[in-house]
mmCIF file of C-alpha atoms in Angstrom:
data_model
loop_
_atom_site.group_PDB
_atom_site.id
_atom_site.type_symbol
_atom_site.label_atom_id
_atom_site.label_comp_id
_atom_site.label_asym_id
_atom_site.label_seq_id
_atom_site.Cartn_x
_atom_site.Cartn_y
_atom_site.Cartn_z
ATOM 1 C CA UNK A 361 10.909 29.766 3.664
ATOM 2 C CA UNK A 362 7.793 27.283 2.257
ATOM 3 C CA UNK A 363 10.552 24.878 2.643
ATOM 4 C CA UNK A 364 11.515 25.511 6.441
ATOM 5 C CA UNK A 365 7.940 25.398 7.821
ATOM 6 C CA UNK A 366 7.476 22.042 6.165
ATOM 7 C CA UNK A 367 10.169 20.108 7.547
ATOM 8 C CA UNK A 368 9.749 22.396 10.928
ATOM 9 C CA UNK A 369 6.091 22.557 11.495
ATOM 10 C CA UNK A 370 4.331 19.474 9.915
ATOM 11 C CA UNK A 371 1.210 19.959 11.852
ATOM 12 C CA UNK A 372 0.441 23.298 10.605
ATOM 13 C CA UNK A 373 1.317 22.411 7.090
ATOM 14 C CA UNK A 374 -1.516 19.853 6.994
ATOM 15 C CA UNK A 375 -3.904 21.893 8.622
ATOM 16 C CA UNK A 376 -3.389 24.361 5.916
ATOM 17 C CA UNK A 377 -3.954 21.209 3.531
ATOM 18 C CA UNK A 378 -7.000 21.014 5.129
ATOM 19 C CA UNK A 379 -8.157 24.334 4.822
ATOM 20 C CA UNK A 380 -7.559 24.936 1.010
ATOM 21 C CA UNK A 381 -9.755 21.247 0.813
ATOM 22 C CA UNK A 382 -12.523 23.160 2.377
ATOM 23 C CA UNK A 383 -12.342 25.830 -0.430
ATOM 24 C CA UNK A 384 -11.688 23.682 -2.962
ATOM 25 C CA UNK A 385 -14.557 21.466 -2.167
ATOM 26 C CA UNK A 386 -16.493 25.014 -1.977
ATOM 27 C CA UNK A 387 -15.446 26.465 -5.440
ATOM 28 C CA UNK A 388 -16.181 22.788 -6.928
ATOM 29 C CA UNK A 389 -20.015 21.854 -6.119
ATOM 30 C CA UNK A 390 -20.961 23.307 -9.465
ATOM 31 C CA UNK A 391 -18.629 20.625 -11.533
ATOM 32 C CA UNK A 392 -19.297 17.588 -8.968
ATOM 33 C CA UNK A 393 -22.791 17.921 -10.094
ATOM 34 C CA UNK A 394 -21.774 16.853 -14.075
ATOM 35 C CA UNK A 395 -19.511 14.060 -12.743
ATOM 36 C CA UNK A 396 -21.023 10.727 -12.883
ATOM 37 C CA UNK A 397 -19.491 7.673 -10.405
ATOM 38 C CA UNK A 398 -21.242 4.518 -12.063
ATOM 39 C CA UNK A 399 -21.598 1.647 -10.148
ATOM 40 C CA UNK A 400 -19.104 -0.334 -12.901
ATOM 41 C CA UNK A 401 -16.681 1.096 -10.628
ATOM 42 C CA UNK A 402 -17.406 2.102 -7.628
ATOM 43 C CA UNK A 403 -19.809 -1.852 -6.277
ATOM 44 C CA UNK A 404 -17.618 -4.584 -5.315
ATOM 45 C CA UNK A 405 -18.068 -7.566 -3.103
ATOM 46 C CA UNK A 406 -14.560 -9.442 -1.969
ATOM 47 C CA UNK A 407 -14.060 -12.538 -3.923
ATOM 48 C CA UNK A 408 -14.920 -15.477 -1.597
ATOM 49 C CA UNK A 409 -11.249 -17.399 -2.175
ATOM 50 C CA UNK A 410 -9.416 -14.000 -0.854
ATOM 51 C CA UNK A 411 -6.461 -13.714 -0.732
ATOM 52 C CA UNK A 412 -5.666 -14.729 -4.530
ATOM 53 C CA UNK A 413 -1.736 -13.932 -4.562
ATOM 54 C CA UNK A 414 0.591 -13.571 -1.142
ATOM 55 C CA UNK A 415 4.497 -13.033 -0.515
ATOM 56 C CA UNK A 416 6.245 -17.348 -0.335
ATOM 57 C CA UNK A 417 6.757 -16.465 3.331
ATOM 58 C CA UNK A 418 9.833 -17.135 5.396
ATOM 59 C CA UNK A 419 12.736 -19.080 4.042
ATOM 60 C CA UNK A 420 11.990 -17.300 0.667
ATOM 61 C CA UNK A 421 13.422 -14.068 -1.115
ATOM 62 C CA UNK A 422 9.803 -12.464 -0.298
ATOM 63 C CA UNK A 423 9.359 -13.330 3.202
ATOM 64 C CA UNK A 424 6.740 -10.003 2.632
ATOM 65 C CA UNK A 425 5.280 -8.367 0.058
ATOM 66 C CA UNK A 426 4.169 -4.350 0.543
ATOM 67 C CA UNK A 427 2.724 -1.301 -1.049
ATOM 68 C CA UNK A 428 1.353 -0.730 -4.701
ATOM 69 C CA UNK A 429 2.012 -3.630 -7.133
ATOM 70 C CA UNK A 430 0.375 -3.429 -10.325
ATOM 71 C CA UNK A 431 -1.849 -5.428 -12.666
ATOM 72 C CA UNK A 432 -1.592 -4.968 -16.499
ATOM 73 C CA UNK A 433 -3.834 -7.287 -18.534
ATOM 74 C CA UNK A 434 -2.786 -7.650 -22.588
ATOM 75 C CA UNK A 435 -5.141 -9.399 -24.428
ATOM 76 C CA UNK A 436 -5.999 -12.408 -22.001
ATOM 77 C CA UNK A 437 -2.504 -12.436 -20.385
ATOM 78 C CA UNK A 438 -2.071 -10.695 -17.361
ATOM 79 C CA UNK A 439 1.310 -9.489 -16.057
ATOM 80 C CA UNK A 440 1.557 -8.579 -12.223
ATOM 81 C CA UNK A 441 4.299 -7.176 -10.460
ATOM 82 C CA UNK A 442 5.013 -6.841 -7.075
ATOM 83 C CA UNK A 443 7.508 -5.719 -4.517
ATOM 84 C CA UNK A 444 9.148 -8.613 -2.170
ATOM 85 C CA UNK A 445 11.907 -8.291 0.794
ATOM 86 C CA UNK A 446 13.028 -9.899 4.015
ATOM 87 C CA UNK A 447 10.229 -8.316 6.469
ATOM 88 C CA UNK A 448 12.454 -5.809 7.890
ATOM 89 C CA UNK A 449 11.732 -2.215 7.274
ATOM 90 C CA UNK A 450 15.749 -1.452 5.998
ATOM 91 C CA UNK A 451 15.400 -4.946 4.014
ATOM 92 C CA UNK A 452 15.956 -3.864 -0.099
ATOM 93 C CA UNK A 453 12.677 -4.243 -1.797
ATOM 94 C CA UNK A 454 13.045 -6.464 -5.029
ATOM 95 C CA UNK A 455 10.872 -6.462 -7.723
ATOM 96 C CA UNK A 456 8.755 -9.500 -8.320
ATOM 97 C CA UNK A 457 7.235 -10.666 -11.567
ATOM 98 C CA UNK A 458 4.273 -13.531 -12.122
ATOM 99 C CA UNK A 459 1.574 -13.896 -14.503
ATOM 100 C CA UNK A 460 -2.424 -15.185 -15.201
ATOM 101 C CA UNK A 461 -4.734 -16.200 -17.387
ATOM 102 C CA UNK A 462 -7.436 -15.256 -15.502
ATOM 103 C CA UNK A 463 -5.856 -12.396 -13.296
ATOM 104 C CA UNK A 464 -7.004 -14.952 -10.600
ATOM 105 C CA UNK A 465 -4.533 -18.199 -10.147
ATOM 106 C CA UNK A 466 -1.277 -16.767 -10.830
ATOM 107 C CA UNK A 467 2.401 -18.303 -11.673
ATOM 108 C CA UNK A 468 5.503 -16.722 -10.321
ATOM 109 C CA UNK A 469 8.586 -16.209 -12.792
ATOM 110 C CA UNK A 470 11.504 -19.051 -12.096
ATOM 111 C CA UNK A 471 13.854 -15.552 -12.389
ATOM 112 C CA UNK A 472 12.337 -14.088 -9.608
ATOM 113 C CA UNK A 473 13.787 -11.192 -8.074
ATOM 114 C CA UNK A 474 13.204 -10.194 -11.316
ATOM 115 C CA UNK A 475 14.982 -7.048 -10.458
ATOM 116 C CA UNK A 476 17.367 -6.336 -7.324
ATOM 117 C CA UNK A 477 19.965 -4.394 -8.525
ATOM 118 C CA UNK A 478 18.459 -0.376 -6.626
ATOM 119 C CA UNK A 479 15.136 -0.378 -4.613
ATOM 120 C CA UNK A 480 12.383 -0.431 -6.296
ATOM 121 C CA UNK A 481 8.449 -0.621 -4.795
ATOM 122 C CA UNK A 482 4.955 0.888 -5.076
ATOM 123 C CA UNK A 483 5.652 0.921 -8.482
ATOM 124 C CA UNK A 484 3.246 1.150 -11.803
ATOM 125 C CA UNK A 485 3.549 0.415 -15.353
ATOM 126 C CA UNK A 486 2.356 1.903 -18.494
ATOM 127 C CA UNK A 487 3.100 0.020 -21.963
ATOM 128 C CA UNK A 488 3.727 2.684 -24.825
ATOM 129 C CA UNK A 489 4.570 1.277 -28.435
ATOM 130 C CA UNK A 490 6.931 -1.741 -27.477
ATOM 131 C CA UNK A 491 8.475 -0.407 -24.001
ATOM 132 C CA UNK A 492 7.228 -0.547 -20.689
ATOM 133 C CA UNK A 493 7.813 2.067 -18.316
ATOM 134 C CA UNK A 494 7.731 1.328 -14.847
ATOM 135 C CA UNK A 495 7.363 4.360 -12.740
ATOM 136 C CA UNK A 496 8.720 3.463 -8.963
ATOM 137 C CA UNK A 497 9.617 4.225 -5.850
ATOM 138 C CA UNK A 498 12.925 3.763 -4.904
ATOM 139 C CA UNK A 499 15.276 4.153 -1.679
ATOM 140 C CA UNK A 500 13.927 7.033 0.671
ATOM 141 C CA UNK A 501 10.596 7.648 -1.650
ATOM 142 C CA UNK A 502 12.453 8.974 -4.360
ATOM 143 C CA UNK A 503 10.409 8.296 -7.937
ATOM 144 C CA UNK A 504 12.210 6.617 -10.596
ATOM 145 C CA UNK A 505 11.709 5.572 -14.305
ATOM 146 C CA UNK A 506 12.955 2.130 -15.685
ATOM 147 C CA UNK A 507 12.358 -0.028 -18.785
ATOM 148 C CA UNK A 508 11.921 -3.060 -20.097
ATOM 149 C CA UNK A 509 10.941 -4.468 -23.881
ATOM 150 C CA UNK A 510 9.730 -7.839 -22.667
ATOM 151 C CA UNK A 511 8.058 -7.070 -19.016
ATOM 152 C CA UNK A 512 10.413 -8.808 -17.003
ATOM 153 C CA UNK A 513 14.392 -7.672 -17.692
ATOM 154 C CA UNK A 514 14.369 -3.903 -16.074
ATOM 155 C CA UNK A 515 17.228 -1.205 -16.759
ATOM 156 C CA UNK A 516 16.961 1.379 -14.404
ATOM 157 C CA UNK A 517 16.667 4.936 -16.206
ATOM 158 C CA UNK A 518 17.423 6.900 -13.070
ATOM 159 C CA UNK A 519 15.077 9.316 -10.546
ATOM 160 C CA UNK A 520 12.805 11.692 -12.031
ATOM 161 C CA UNK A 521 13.500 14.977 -12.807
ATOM 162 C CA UNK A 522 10.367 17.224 -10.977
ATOM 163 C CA UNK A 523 10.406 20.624 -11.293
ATOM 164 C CA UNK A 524 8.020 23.688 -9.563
ATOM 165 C CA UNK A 525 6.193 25.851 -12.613
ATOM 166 C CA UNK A 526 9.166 28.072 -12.198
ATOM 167 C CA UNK A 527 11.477 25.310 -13.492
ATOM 168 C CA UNK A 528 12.979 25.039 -10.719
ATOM 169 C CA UNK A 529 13.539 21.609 -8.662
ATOM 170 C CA UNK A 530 11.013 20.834 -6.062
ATOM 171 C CA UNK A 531 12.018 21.277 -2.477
ATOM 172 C CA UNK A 532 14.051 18.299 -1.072
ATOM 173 C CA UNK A 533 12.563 15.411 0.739
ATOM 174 C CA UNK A 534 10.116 12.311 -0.617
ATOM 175 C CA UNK A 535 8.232 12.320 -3.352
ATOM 176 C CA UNK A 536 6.779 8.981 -3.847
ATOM 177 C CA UNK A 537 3.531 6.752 -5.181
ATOM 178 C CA UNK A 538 3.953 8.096 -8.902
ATOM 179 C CA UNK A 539 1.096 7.233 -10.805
ATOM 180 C CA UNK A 540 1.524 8.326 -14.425
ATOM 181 C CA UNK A 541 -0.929 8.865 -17.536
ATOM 182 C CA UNK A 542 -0.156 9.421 -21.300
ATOM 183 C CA UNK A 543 -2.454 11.450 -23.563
ATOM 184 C CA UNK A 544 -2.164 13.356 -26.495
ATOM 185 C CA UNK A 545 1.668 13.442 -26.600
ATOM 186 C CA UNK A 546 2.038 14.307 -22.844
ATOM 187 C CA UNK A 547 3.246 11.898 -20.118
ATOM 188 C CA UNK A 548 1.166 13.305 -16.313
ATOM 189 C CA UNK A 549 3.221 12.521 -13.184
ATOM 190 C CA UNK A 550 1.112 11.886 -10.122
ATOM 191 C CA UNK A 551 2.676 12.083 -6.692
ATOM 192 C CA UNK A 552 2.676 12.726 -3.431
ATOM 193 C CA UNK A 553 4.565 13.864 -0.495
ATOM 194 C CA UNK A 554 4.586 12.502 2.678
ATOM 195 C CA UNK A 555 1.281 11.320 1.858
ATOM 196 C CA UNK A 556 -0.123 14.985 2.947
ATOM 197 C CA UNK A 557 -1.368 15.702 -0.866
ATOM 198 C CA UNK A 558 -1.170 14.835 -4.444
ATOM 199 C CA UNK A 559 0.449 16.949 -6.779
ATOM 200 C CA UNK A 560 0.545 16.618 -10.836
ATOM 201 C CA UNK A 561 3.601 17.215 -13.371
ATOM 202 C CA UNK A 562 3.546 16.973 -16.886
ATOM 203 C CA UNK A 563 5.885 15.807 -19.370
ATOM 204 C CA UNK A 564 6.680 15.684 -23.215
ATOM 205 C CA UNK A 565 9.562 13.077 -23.165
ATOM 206 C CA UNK A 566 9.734 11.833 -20.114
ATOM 207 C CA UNK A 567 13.188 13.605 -18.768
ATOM 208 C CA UNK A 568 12.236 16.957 -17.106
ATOM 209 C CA UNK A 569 8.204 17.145 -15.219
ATOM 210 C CA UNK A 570 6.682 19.906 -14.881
ATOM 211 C CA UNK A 571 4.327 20.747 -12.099
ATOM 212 C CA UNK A 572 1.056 22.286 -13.112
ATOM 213 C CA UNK A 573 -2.041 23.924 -11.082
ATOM 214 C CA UNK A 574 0.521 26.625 -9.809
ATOM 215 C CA UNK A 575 2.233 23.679 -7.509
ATOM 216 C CA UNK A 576 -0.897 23.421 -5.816
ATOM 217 C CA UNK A 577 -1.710 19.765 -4.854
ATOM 218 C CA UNK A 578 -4.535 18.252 -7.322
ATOM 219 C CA UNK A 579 -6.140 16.567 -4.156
ATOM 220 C CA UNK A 580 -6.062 16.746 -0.432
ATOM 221 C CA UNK A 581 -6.825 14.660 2.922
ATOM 222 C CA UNK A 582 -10.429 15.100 4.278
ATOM 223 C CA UNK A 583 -12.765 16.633 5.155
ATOM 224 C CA UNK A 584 -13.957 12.999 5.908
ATOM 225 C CA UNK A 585 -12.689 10.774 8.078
ATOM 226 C CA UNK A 586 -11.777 7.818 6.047
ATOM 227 C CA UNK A 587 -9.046 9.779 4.295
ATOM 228 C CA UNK A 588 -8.390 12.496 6.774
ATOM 229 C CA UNK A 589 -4.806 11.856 7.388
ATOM 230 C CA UNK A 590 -3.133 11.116 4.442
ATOM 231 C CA UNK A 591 -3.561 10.199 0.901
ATOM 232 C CA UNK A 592 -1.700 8.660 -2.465
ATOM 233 C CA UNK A 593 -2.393 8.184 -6.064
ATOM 234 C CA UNK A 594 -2.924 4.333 -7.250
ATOM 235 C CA UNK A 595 -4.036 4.431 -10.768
ATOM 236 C CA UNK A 596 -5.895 6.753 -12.989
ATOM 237 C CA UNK A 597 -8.597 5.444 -15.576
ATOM 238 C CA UNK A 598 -10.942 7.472 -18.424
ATOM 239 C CA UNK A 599 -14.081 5.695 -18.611
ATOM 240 C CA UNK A 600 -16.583 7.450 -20.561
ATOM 241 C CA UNK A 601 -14.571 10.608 -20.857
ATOM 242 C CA UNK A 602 -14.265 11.120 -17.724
ATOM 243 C CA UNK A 603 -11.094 10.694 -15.680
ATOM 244 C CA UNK A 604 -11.093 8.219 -12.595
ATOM 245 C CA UNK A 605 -8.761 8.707 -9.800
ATOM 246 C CA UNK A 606 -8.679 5.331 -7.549
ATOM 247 C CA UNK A 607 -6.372 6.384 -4.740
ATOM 248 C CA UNK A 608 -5.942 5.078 -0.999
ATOM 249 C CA UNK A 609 -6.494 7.127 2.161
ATOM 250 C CA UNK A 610 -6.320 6.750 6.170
ATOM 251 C CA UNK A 611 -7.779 8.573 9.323
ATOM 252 C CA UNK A 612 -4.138 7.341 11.101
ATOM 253 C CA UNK A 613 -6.155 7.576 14.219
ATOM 254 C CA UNK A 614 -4.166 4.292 15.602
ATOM 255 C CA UNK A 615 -1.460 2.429 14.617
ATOM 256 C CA UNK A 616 -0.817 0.667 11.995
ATOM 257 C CA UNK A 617 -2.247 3.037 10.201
ATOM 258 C CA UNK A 618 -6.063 1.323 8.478
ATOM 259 C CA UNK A 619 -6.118 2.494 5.254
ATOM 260 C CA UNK A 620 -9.161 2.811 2.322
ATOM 261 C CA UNK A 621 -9.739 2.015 -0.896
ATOM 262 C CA UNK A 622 -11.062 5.131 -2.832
ATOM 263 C CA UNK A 623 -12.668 7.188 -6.326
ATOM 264 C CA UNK A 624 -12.554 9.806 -7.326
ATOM 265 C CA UNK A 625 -13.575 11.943 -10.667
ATOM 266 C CA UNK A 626 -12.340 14.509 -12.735
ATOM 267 C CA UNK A 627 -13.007 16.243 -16.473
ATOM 268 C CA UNK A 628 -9.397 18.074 -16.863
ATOM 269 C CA UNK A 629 -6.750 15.509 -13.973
ATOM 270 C CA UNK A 630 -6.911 19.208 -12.192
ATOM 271 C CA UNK A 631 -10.028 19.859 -10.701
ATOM 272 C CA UNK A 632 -10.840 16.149 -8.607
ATOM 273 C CA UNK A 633 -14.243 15.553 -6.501
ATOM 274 C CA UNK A 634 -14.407 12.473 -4.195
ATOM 275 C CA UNK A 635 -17.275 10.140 -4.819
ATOM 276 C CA UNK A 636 -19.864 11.024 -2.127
ATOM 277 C CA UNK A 637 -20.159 7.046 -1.530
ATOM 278 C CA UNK A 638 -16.397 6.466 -0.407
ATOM 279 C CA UNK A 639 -14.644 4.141 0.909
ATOM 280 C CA UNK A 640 -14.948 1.405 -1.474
ATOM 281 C CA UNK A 641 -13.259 -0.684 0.961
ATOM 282 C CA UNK A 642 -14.054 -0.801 4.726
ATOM 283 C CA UNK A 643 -11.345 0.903 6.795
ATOM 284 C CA UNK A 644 -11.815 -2.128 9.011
ATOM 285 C CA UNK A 645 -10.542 -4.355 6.529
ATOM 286 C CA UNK A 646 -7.194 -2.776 5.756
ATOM 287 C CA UNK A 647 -7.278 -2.817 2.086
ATOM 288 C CA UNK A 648 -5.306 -0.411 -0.243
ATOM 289 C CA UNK A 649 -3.364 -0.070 -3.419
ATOM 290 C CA UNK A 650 -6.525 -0.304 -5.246
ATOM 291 C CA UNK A 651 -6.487 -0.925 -8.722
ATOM 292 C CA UNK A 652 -9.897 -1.024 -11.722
ATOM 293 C CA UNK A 653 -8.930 -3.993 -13.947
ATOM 294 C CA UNK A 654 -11.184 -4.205 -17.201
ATOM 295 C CA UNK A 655 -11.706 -8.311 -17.822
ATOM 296 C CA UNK A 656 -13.207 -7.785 -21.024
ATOM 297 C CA UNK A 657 -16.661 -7.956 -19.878
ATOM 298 C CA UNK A 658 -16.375 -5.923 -16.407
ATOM 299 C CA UNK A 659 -14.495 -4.389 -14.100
ATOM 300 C CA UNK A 660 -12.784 -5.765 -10.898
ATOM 301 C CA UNK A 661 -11.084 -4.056 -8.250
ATOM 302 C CA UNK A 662 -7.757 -5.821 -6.655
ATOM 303 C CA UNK A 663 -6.350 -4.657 -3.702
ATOM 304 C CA UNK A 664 -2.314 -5.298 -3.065
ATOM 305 C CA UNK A 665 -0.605 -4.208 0.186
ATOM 306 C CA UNK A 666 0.614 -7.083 2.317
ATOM 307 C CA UNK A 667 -1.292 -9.446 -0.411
ATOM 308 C CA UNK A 668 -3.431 -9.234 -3.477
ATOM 309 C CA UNK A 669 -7.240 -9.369 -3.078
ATOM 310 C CA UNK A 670 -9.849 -9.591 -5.679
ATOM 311 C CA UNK A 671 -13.457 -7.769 -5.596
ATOM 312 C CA UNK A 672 -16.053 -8.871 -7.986
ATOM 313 C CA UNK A 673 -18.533 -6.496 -9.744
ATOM 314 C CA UNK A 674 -21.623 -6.352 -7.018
ATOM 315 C CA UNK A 675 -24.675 -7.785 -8.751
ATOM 316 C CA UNK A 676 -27.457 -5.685 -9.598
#
């Protein structure tokens, strides 16, 4: 039945998303008062030679570049991926590789596509031991899992395998933007659906997820407006024991949709309260796919749908 009135009645589902935000915002004022938002990451000023990385443009295999790409920085080498395709909304999204020394002037890989065997954008990686795992969205929003030992060849492991706290699979339909931690043994799947919530899944190997807080979404649109609408995952952080949600939200009061840039903290990845301060990134300039970079002395904030901009700590 949950699954009819989704796909039948949209509206009312997300008005019901907005409702249990009220009470969750409600049974939470106790906890938001321990969590601390330090200016490390939440002040940024744009970098003045914005945009620092954009898609080769027409006559090229990345006429565009969209969605979440992602930034991984090992030692002082920094990889960056990113999604590339004709312009076209059916056009196959490729995966693009290039890397930095300075996670400002960047070099694209002579193999580029690096990857253009299935679909594959909005995607993350995590490096555990020697593998990366790139965590993806594929054709029609569906999350996938690949691999690669040297950042650059990718074997596609297949979709992931999400299941309700019941163990049984989660409805049918999108479930896209997976953002994934590892901790203590446990891989945690972040996603959403249709961008009307966030949900969290855990994992001990990586082949069956689990859905935890009783397949209740971890985080919600609104009550403000800058996030209202819809909402997704970009990257989670611990920074001083305490967990660091930066996700990206819109009002979708026009269209295109103007999306945000936006924190938000937690003690337990359940129990999530937005930084009072939000957005981090006017709605008026479009910028989302936000990602905290640590540079060794600081943290920056890039920004990566429809190109890569960098925002520099805000002096004090």
């Amino acid at each position: 039945m949950a699954k009819i009135v989704l796909k039948a009645c949209p509206e009312l589902f997300h008005r019901c998303l907005l409702l249990l935000s009220f009470i969750l915002c409600v049974s939470n004022t106790a906890s938001a008062e321990d969590l601390v938002f330090p200016k490390v990451l939440t002040h940024f000023v744009p970098y003045q030679n914005n945009p620092i990385f954009e898609a080769e443009g027409p006559g090229h295999w990345d006429v565009k570049i969209r969605e979440r790409g992602w930034i991984l920085k090992e030692g002082n080498f920094y990889h960056m991926w990113f999604t590339g395709y004709d312009g076209t909304r059916a056009g196959l999204k490729m995966l693009g590789y290039a890397y930095s020394c300075d996670g400002i002037h960047w070099t694209r890989s002579p193999c580029n596509p690096i990857y253009k065997d299935h679909w594959v954008e909005d995607m993350m990686v995590v490096k555990q031991g020697n593998i990366y795992h790139m965590f993806a969205e594929g054709k029609h929003d569906i999350a996938q899992h690949l691999t690669s030992t040297d950042a650059i060849n990718w074997k596609r492991v297949g979709p992931l395998d999400v299941r309700l706290a019941n163990g049984s699979p989660i409805p049918a339909g999108p479930y896209g933007t997976p953002t994934v931690w590892y901790e203590d043994g446990y891989w945690y799947l972040f996603y959403e659906r249709r961008d009307a919530g966030i949900w969290l899944a855990r994992s001990p190997d990586l082949k069956v997820w689990t859905n935890l807080n009783e397949d209740r979404p971890v985080l919600i649109p609104g009550p403000n407006a800058y996030d209202q609408k819809m909402i997704a995952t970009n990257q989670i952080l611990k920074y001083q024991g305490v967990y660091y949600m930066i996700y990206h939200g819109t009002a979708a009061a026009q269209k295109p949709s103007l999306w945000t840039t936006n924190i938000a903290a937690s003690k337990d990845l359940i129990h999530w309260v937005k930084y009072s301060g939000n957005p981090l990134t006017p709605s008026s300039a479009n910028q989302s796919s936000g990602l905290l970079i640590p540079d060794g002395k600081r943290f920056r904030l890039y920004t990566m749908h429809n190109q890569v901009d960098l925002h520099l700590p805000q002096k004090r």
